[in-house]
Amino acid sequence: MEVIVKKTTELTGQEKEELLTCFIKVFNHERTMEEMCNQYLNTPLGYCVHSMCYDEGHLVASHTAFPSYYWVGDNKVKAYITGDTMVKKGYRDGFVFLDVARGLSKYMKRDGFAFSFGFPNDNSHPVFLRTKLSKDIGRLDTFILPYRIGGIKKGMGFLNPLSKLFCRLWVSFSGFKLNNNVSAPLIHKDDETYNPSRYSRLDGQYGHVSHNGLDFYYKIKLHEGIRTAFLIDVIGKSERTFHQAVKNILKNEKDNFDLLMYVGHLPQTIRKTGLIKIPRKYEPKHFYMTGMLFDKTTMEEQYFYDIENWDANLSDYDLI
């Protein structure tokens, strides 16, 4: 078997077709060539990097890096998040994945990337740790507002008036004495280069509100049969701006969703959000965050492997 690593812009037409076919077979999800290329080319650097494993000329696995610019304090560096990991049946012994992951890591380090990170699922999380491909950084939290309970639980539509009233009161009462302390995490993406490409992808229609000092992104989609409004990111996070974003979605999109959700890590300065934080043991899905620091001149390891120093949420990668 052979591992080949290429940028999206270097892929041949045949290699693109092979990646598309592999994606459809592995994930059992339809995707067009336009959608695939749109996702891989819409990054701040204008490409992704693909580590591909071939067995006798046939693509059997792929692991992709989505590169972007991040700030570490006042230092702007190149970093990447991993995703679209695909391994065909018959090659899932762990060794093939290890080959493509190591091939990608070696290529990116050589190309001057300071660090990598990702959000492995329950199955791949222990694999990443055991093989030392990455280390734990922390976990993201899930916050919700069950606005229309009948749209979340079938047969409970008669409780919709109560759930809507509860949510309006919850958001109103949680809006008292909000602080204006804007969080300034050590590690955060460069919004100026990141947002224009991130929200021009074809993976959904994104809403963007920007006025009177409020700046946030959201997306409404049918998620697991539930009309869900995802608050993706709030630029310049504070209790006040976060709460205003929730109020804005509730006011202007209330007829279009049943559940409002935010997945991410919030700093200690943001306690009151207008949403309800789900306890870890009741989370419908776990969001682990792992990473690997390559350039140790960028920062000390103790800061990198601590989620309290990160601004991390669905804007980094659509985990839902």
mmCIF file of C-alpha atoms in Angstrom:
data_model
loop_
_atom_site.group_PDB
_atom_site.id
_atom_site.type_symbol
_atom_site.label_atom_id
_atom_site.label_comp_id
_atom_site.label_asym_id
_atom_site.label_seq_id
_atom_site.Cartn_x
_atom_site.Cartn_y
_atom_site.Cartn_z
ATOM 1 C CA MET A 1 0.000 0.000 0.000
ATOM 2 C CA GLU A 2 1.070 3.562 -0.720
ATOM 3 C CA VAL A 3 0.260 6.864 1.004
ATOM 4 C CA ILE A 4 0.153 10.013 -1.133
ATOM 5 C CA VAL A 5 -0.332 13.521 0.321
ATOM 6 C CA LYS A 6 -1.554 16.354 -1.892
ATOM 7 C CA LYS A 7 -3.211 19.757 -1.685
ATOM 8 C CA THR A 8 -6.694 20.018 -3.207
ATOM 9 C CA THR A 9 -5.278 22.228 -5.943
ATOM 10 C CA GLU A 10 -2.841 19.450 -6.888
ATOM 11 C CA LEU A 11 -5.418 16.663 -7.226
ATOM 12 C CA THR A 12 -6.069 15.165 -10.640
ATOM 13 C CA GLY A 13 -9.603 14.751 -11.945
ATOM 14 C CA GLN A 14 -9.403 11.028 -11.253
ATOM 15 C CA GLU A 15 -8.226 11.564 -7.667
ATOM 16 C CA LYS A 16 -11.154 13.908 -7.031
ATOM 17 C CA GLU A 17 -13.572 11.305 -8.385
ATOM 18 C CA GLU A 18 -11.992 8.661 -6.131
ATOM 19 C CA LEU A 19 -12.340 10.891 -3.056
ATOM 20 C CA LEU A 20 -15.981 11.591 -3.886
ATOM 21 C CA THR A 21 -16.793 7.909 -4.440
ATOM 22 C CA CYS A 22 -15.016 6.934 -1.216
ATOM 23 C CA PHE A 23 -16.960 9.577 0.742
ATOM 24 C CA ILE A 24 -20.326 8.342 -0.564
ATOM 25 C CA LYS A 25 -19.519 4.692 0.190
ATOM 26 C CA VAL A 26 -18.050 5.236 3.648
ATOM 27 C CA PHE A 27 -20.572 7.766 4.957
ATOM 28 C CA ASN A 28 -23.556 6.517 2.922
ATOM 29 C CA HIS A 29 -24.336 10.131 2.151
ATOM 30 C CA GLU A 30 -24.849 11.717 -1.254
ATOM 31 C CA ARG A 31 -22.513 14.509 -2.260
ATOM 32 C CA THR A 32 -21.829 16.255 -5.550
ATOM 33 C CA MET A 33 -18.438 17.117 -6.983
ATOM 34 C CA GLU A 34 -19.334 20.799 -6.682
ATOM 35 C CA GLU A 35 -20.125 20.426 -2.969
ATOM 36 C CA MET A 36 -16.888 18.549 -2.304
ATOM 37 C CA CYS A 37 -14.683 21.027 -4.140
ATOM 38 C CA ASN A 38 -16.512 23.949 -2.541
ATOM 39 C CA GLN A 39 -15.754 22.591 0.926
ATOM 40 C CA TYR A 40 -12.110 21.774 0.219
ATOM 41 C CA LEU A 41 -11.280 25.036 -1.564
ATOM 42 C CA ASN A 42 -13.144 27.371 0.807
ATOM 43 C CA THR A 43 -10.432 27.722 3.437
ATOM 44 C CA PRO A 44 -8.339 30.788 4.295
ATOM 45 C CA LEU A 45 -5.408 29.229 2.432
ATOM 46 C CA GLY A 46 -7.502 28.226 -0.572
ATOM 47 C CA TYR A 47 -7.028 24.474 -0.256
ATOM 48 C CA CYS A 48 -7.133 21.428 2.016
ATOM 49 C CA VAL A 49 -4.494 18.729 2.313
ATOM 50 C CA HIS A 50 -5.443 15.100 1.664
ATOM 51 C CA SER A 51 -3.515 12.068 2.873
ATOM 52 C CA MET A 52 -4.659 9.178 0.679
ATOM 53 C CA CYS A 53 -3.878 5.473 0.959
ATOM 54 C CA TYR A 54 -3.932 3.283 -2.162
ATOM 55 C CA ASP A 55 -3.995 -0.489 -2.383
ATOM 56 C CA GLU A 56 -3.061 -1.740 -5.852
ATOM 57 C CA GLY A 57 -4.153 1.550 -7.379
ATOM 58 C CA HIS A 58 -7.470 1.786 -5.521
ATOM 59 C CA LEU A 59 -8.185 4.475 -2.920
ATOM 60 C CA VAL A 60 -9.007 2.770 0.387
ATOM 61 C CA ALA A 61 -8.572 5.574 2.943
ATOM 62 C CA SER A 62 -8.252 9.334 3.259
ATOM 63 C CA HIS A 63 -7.597 11.839 6.041
ATOM 64 C CA THR A 64 -8.001 15.583 5.401
ATOM 65 C CA ALA A 65 -6.530 18.741 6.938
ATOM 66 C CA PHE A 66 -8.513 21.997 6.805
ATOM 67 C CA PRO A 67 -5.882 24.742 7.185
ATOM 68 C CA SER A 68 -6.408 28.249 8.532
ATOM 69 C CA TYR A 69 -4.721 31.021 10.498
ATOM 70 C CA TYR A 70 -4.875 31.192 14.278
ATOM 71 C CA TRP A 71 -3.728 33.714 16.813
ATOM 72 C CA VAL A 72 -1.679 32.620 19.796
ATOM 73 C CA GLY A 73 -1.587 35.817 21.789
ATOM 74 C CA ASP A 74 -0.140 38.376 19.356
ATOM 75 C CA ASN A 75 1.431 35.723 17.128
ATOM 76 C CA LYS A 76 -0.385 34.663 13.947
ATOM 77 C CA VAL A 77 0.361 31.050 12.929
ATOM 78 C CA LYS A 78 -0.815 28.393 10.504
ATOM 79 C CA ALA A 79 -2.868 25.589 12.064
ATOM 80 C CA TYR A 80 -5.259 22.943 10.855
ATOM 81 C CA ILE A 81 -8.211 20.857 11.923
ATOM 82 C CA THR A 82 -8.630 17.279 10.739
ATOM 83 C CA GLY A 83 -11.808 15.854 9.271
ATOM 84 C CA ASP A 84 -13.454 13.777 6.529
ATOM 85 C CA THR A 85 -11.614 10.671 7.728
ATOM 86 C CA MET A 86 -12.602 7.782 5.460
ATOM 87 C CA VAL A 87 -11.512 4.134 5.652
ATOM 88 C CA LYS A 88 -13.227 1.510 3.489
ATOM 89 C CA LYS A 89 -14.482 -1.775 4.914
ATOM 90 C CA GLY A 90 -11.802 -4.422 4.937
ATOM 91 C CA TYR A 91 -9.141 -1.860 5.845
ATOM 92 C CA ARG A 92 -10.333 -0.861 9.296
ATOM 93 C CA ASP A 93 -7.691 -2.701 11.280
ATOM 94 C CA GLY A 94 -6.280 0.602 12.532
ATOM 95 C CA PHE A 95 -3.012 0.373 10.632
ATOM 96 C CA VAL A 96 -4.310 1.981 7.447
ATOM 97 C CA PHE A 97 -5.753 4.912 9.381
ATOM 98 C CA LEU A 98 -2.478 5.235 11.262
ATOM 99 C CA ASP A 99 -0.596 5.434 7.953
ATOM 100 C CA VAL A 100 -2.738 8.239 6.500
ATOM 101 C CA ALA A 101 -2.789 10.151 9.813
ATOM 102 C CA ARG A 102 0.971 10.010 10.218
ATOM 103 C CA GLY A 103 1.478 10.906 6.570
ATOM 104 C CA LEU A 104 -0.705 13.988 6.970
ATOM 105 C CA SER A 105 0.978 15.049 10.221
ATOM 106 C CA LYS A 106 4.464 14.721 8.712
ATOM 107 C CA TYR A 107 3.494 16.773 5.658
ATOM 108 C CA MET A 108 1.877 19.574 7.683
ATOM 109 C CA LYS A 109 4.774 19.867 10.130
ATOM 110 C CA ARG A 110 7.199 20.114 7.235
ATOM 111 C CA ASP A 111 5.009 22.849 5.711
ATOM 112 C CA GLY A 112 5.307 25.023 8.821
ATOM 113 C CA PHE A 113 2.025 24.416 10.644
ATOM 114 C CA ALA A 114 2.257 25.182 14.358
ATOM 115 C CA PHE A 115 -0.410 22.784 15.621
ATOM 116 C CA SER A 116 -3.342 20.566 14.738
ATOM 117 C CA PHE A 117 -6.594 19.824 16.506
ATOM 118 C CA GLY A 118 -9.805 17.920 15.958
ATOM 119 C CA PHE A 119 -13.003 16.576 17.468
ATOM 120 C CA PRO A 120 -12.952 12.747 17.406
ATOM 121 C CA ASN A 121 -16.112 10.783 18.162
ATOM 122 C CA ASP A 122 -16.556 8.185 20.911
ATOM 123 C CA ASN A 123 -15.013 5.449 18.768
ATOM 124 C CA SER A 124 -11.989 7.294 17.405
ATOM 125 C CA HIS A 125 -11.179 9.300 20.543
ATOM 126 C CA PRO A 126 -9.369 6.430 22.360
ATOM 127 C CA VAL A 127 -7.594 5.508 19.097
ATOM 128 C CA PHE A 128 -6.122 8.999 18.739
ATOM 129 C CA LEU A 129 -4.896 8.923 22.322
ATOM 130 C CA ARG A 130 -3.560 5.360 22.267
ATOM 131 C CA THR A 131 -1.597 5.895 19.050
ATOM 132 C CA LYS A 132 -0.332 9.271 20.327
ATOM 133 C CA LEU A 133 -1.649 11.043 17.239
ATOM 134 C CA SER A 134 -3.061 13.678 19.577
ATOM 135 C CA LYS A 135 -3.634 14.500 23.235
ATOM 136 C CA ASP A 136 -6.699 15.660 25.110
ATOM 137 C CA ILE A 137 -7.423 19.379 25.182
ATOM 138 C CA GLY A 138 -10.883 19.197 26.734
ATOM 139 C CA ARG A 139 -14.559 18.793 25.875
ATOM 140 C CA LEU A 140 -17.144 21.094 24.369
ATOM 141 C CA ASP A 141 -20.425 21.682 26.161
ATOM 142 C CA THR A 142 -23.963 21.580 24.788
ATOM 143 C CA PHE A 143 -26.449 24.364 25.529
ATOM 144 C CA ILE A 144 -30.097 24.237 24.428
ATOM 145 C CA LEU A 145 -33.411 26.050 24.490
ATOM 146 C CA PRO A 146 -36.354 23.619 23.941
ATOM 147 C CA TYR A 147 -38.652 26.248 22.460
ATOM 148 C CA ARG A 148 -41.345 24.033 20.945
ATOM 149 C CA ILE A 149 -41.423 20.731 22.847
ATOM 150 C CA GLY A 150 -43.869 19.111 20.417
ATOM 151 C CA GLY A 151 -41.304 19.393 17.648
ATOM 152 C CA ILE A 152 -38.702 17.667 19.821
ATOM 153 C CA LYS A 153 -40.843 14.908 21.350
ATOM 154 C CA LYS A 154 -43.693 13.491 19.294
ATOM 155 C CA GLY A 155 -47.050 13.410 21.022
ATOM 156 C CA MET A 156 -46.241 16.369 23.270
ATOM 157 C CA GLY A 157 -47.501 19.134 21.026
ATOM 158 C CA PHE A 158 -50.170 20.019 23.592
ATOM 159 C CA LEU A 159 -47.313 21.350 25.787
ATOM 160 C CA ASN A 160 -46.043 23.786 23.142
ATOM 161 C CA PRO A 161 -47.696 26.859 24.712
ATOM 162 C CA LEU A 162 -46.050 26.043 28.049
ATOM 163 C CA SER A 163 -42.599 25.356 26.588
ATOM 164 C CA LYS A 164 -42.713 28.565 24.543
ATOM 165 C CA LEU A 165 -43.766 30.578 27.593
ATOM 166 C CA PHE A 166 -41.066 28.956 29.716
ATOM 167 C CA CYS A 167 -38.363 29.736 27.162
ATOM 168 C CA ARG A 168 -39.401 33.366 26.799
ATOM 169 C CA LEU A 169 -39.379 33.807 30.579
ATOM 170 C CA TRP A 170 -36.057 31.959 30.898
ATOM 171 C CA VAL A 171 -34.388 34.205 28.331
ATOM 172 C CA SER A 172 -35.904 37.335 29.876
ATOM 173 C CA PHE A 173 -34.911 36.554 33.466
ATOM 174 C CA SER A 174 -31.414 35.454 32.489
ATOM 175 C CA GLY A 175 -30.890 38.847 30.888
ATOM 176 C CA PHE A 176 -30.526 40.770 34.139
ATOM 177 C CA LYS A 177 -27.133 42.171 35.188
ATOM 178 C CA LEU A 178 -25.140 40.826 32.243
ATOM 179 C CA ASN A 179 -21.466 41.702 32.092
ATOM 180 C CA ASN A 180 -19.715 43.251 29.103
ATOM 181 C CA ASN A 181 -16.409 41.470 29.661
ATOM 182 C CA VAL A 182 -15.343 40.358 26.177
ATOM 183 C CA SER A 183 -13.429 37.088 26.374
ATOM 184 C CA ALA A 184 -9.875 37.125 25.046
ATOM 185 C CA PRO A 185 -8.690 33.505 24.865
ATOM 186 C CA LEU A 186 -5.033 32.851 24.155
ATOM 187 C CA ILE A 187 -5.805 30.683 21.107
ATOM 188 C CA HIS A 188 -8.432 31.773 18.608
ATOM 189 C CA LYS A 189 -8.985 31.768 14.858
ATOM 190 C CA ASP A 190 -8.279 34.795 12.697
ATOM 191 C CA ASP A 191 -11.872 35.874 12.003
ATOM 192 C CA GLU A 192 -10.855 38.271 9.222
ATOM 193 C CA THR A 193 -9.521 35.486 6.994
ATOM 194 C CA TYR A 194 -11.601 32.623 8.401
ATOM 195 C CA ASN A 195 -15.216 33.777 8.290
ATOM 196 C CA PRO A 196 -15.522 34.764 4.586
ATOM 197 C CA SER A 197 -14.483 31.270 3.480
ATOM 198 C CA ARG A 198 -16.121 29.306 6.306
ATOM 199 C CA TYR A 199 -19.605 30.648 5.698
ATOM 200 C CA SER A 200 -19.517 30.476 1.910
ATOM 201 C CA ARG A 201 -19.537 26.677 1.922
ATOM 202 C CA LEU A 202 -22.471 24.815 0.405
ATOM 203 C CA ASP A 203 -23.162 22.752 3.553
ATOM 204 C CA GLY A 204 -26.137 24.858 4.526
ATOM 205 C CA GLN A 205 -27.607 28.357 4.524
ATOM 206 C CA TYR A 206 -25.944 30.455 7.173
ATOM 207 C CA GLY A 207 -27.514 33.451 8.839
ATOM 208 C CA HIS A 208 -25.297 36.402 9.721
ATOM 209 C CA VAL A 209 -26.390 39.269 11.947
ATOM 210 C CA SER A 210 -24.089 42.254 12.285
ATOM 211 C CA HIS A 211 -25.383 45.547 13.688
ATOM 212 C CA ASN A 212 -25.065 47.779 16.755
ATOM 213 C CA GLY A 213 -22.018 45.909 18.018
ATOM 214 C CA LEU A 214 -23.676 42.493 17.700
ATOM 215 C CA ASP A 215 -22.020 40.029 15.319
ATOM 216 C CA PHE A 216 -22.979 36.339 15.159
ATOM 217 C CA TYR A 217 -23.539 33.403 12.793
ATOM 218 C CA TYR A 218 -26.233 30.731 12.912
ATOM 219 C CA LYS A 219 -27.763 27.995 10.788
ATOM 220 C CA ILE A 220 -31.209 26.383 10.788
ATOM 221 C CA LYS A 221 -31.435 22.793 9.603
ATOM 222 C CA LEU A 222 -33.381 19.588 10.140
ATOM 223 C CA HIS A 223 -31.164 17.674 12.571
ATOM 224 C CA GLU A 224 -32.199 14.124 13.469
ATOM 225 C CA GLY A 225 -35.782 14.987 12.568
ATOM 226 C CA ILE A 226 -35.840 18.165 14.681
ATOM 227 C CA ARG A 227 -35.948 21.703 13.287
ATOM 228 C CA THR A 228 -32.841 23.051 14.974
ATOM 229 C CA ALA A 229 -31.356 26.529 15.049
ATOM 230 C CA PHE A 230 -27.621 26.249 15.706
ATOM 231 C CA LEU A 231 -25.963 29.324 17.151
ATOM 232 C CA ILE A 232 -22.549 28.734 15.579
ATOM 233 C CA ASP A 233 -20.415 31.619 16.783
ATOM 234 C CA VAL A 234 -20.619 35.017 18.440
ATOM 235 C CA ILE A 235 -17.833 37.433 17.560
ATOM 236 C CA GLY A 236 -16.610 39.324 20.620
ATOM 237 C CA LYS A 237 -18.156 37.003 23.204
ATOM 238 C CA SER A 238 -19.455 38.434 26.439
ATOM 239 C CA GLU A 239 -22.529 37.635 28.489
ATOM 240 C CA ARG A 240 -24.325 40.547 26.873
ATOM 241 C CA THR A 241 -23.468 39.778 23.224
ATOM 242 C CA PHE A 242 -24.147 36.061 23.645
ATOM 243 C CA HIS A 243 -27.496 36.714 25.293
ATOM 244 C CA GLN A 244 -28.404 39.251 22.605
ATOM 245 C CA ALA A 245 -27.661 36.663 19.906
ATOM 246 C CA VAL A 246 -30.026 34.173 21.572
ATOM 247 C CA LYS A 247 -32.744 36.831 21.890
ATOM 248 C CA ASN A 248 -32.300 37.831 18.254
ATOM 249 C CA ILE A 249 -32.735 34.278 16.961
ATOM 250 C CA LEU A 250 -35.719 33.706 19.248
ATOM 251 C CA LYS A 251 -37.388 36.898 18.039
ATOM 252 C CA ASN A 252 -36.717 36.636 14.310
ATOM 253 C CA GLU A 253 -36.655 32.876 13.667
ATOM 254 C CA LYS A 254 -39.158 31.554 16.229
ATOM 255 C CA ASP A 255 -41.452 30.133 13.535
ATOM 256 C CA ASN A 256 -38.592 28.236 11.865
ATOM 257 C CA PHE A 257 -37.147 26.115 14.680
ATOM 258 C CA ASP A 258 -38.199 23.962 17.616
ATOM 259 C CA LEU A 259 -34.810 23.634 19.322
ATOM 260 C CA LEU A 260 -32.060 26.234 19.720
ATOM 261 C CA MET A 261 -28.578 24.809 20.341
ATOM 262 C CA TYR A 262 -25.011 25.974 20.913
ATOM 263 C CA VAL A 263 -22.057 23.590 21.060
ATOM 264 C CA GLY A 264 -18.777 25.005 22.281
ATOM 265 C CA HIS A 265 -16.619 26.053 25.176
ATOM 266 C CA LEU A 266 -17.505 29.237 27.022
ATOM 267 C CA PRO A 267 -15.071 31.047 29.338
ATOM 268 C CA GLN A 268 -15.668 31.479 33.052
ATOM 269 C CA THR A 269 -16.786 35.079 32.436
ATOM 270 C CA ILE A 270 -19.875 33.920 30.536
ATOM 271 C CA ARG A 271 -22.334 32.284 32.923
ATOM 272 C CA LYS A 272 -25.703 33.636 31.832
ATOM 273 C CA THR A 273 -26.417 32.829 28.181
ATOM 274 C CA GLY A 274 -30.184 32.519 27.837
ATOM 275 C CA LEU A 275 -29.647 28.806 27.133
ATOM 276 C CA ILE A 276 -29.679 25.734 29.377
ATOM 277 C CA LYS A 277 -26.438 23.801 29.787
ATOM 278 C CA ILE A 278 -26.929 20.032 29.498
ATOM 279 C CA PRO A 279 -25.067 18.030 32.177
ATOM 280 C CA ARG A 280 -22.324 15.870 30.674
ATOM 281 C CA LYS A 281 -23.987 12.556 31.520
ATOM 282 C CA TYR A 282 -27.164 13.590 29.666
ATOM 283 C CA GLU A 283 -25.493 14.929 26.523
ATOM 284 C CA PRO A 284 -26.888 13.238 23.383
ATOM 285 C CA LYS A 285 -23.400 13.375 21.846
ATOM 286 C CA HIS A 286 -19.944 13.845 23.328
ATOM 287 C CA PHE A 287 -17.646 16.445 21.795
ATOM 288 C CA TYR A 288 -14.028 15.644 22.601
ATOM 289 C CA MET A 289 -11.310 18.070 21.565
ATOM 290 C CA THR A 290 -7.802 16.782 20.973
ATOM 291 C CA GLY A 291 -4.699 18.215 19.338
ATOM 292 C CA MET A 292 -0.964 18.139 18.858
ATOM 293 C CA LEU A 293 1.469 21.022 19.306
ATOM 294 C CA PHE A 294 4.253 20.854 16.691
ATOM 295 C CA ASP A 295 6.007 24.194 17.150
ATOM 296 C CA LYS A 296 6.747 24.468 20.841
ATOM 297 C CA THR A 297 8.220 27.945 20.402
ATOM 298 C CA THR A 298 4.647 29.129 19.786
ATOM 299 C CA MET A 299 3.508 28.463 23.359
ATOM 300 C CA GLU A 300 4.073 26.176 26.301
ATOM 301 C CA GLU A 301 2.347 22.801 26.171
ATOM 302 C CA GLN A 302 0.442 23.419 29.392
ATOM 303 C CA TYR A 303 -1.451 26.256 27.698
ATOM 304 C CA PHE A 304 -2.132 24.378 24.471
ATOM 305 C CA TYR A 305 -3.595 21.291 26.169
ATOM 306 C CA ASP A 306 -6.087 23.285 28.269
ATOM 307 C CA ILE A 307 -9.440 24.169 26.713
ATOM 308 C CA GLU A 308 -9.717 27.204 28.993
ATOM 309 C CA ASN A 309 -7.214 28.887 26.664
ATOM 310 C CA TRP A 310 -9.279 28.200 23.523
ATOM 311 C CA ASP A 311 -12.197 29.730 21.684
ATOM 312 C CA ALA A 312 -13.746 26.543 20.288
ATOM 313 C CA ASN A 313 -17.215 25.851 18.888
ATOM 314 C CA LEU A 314 -19.092 24.769 15.745
ATOM 315 C CA SER A 315 -17.390 27.495 13.708
ATOM 316 C CA ASP A 316 -14.166 25.475 13.808
ATOM 317 C CA TYR A 317 -15.812 22.519 12.142
ATOM 318 C CA ASP A 318 -19.445 21.558 11.688
ATOM 319 C CA LEU A 319 -19.714 18.682 14.157
ATOM 320 C CA ILE A 320 -23.450 18.205 13.926
#
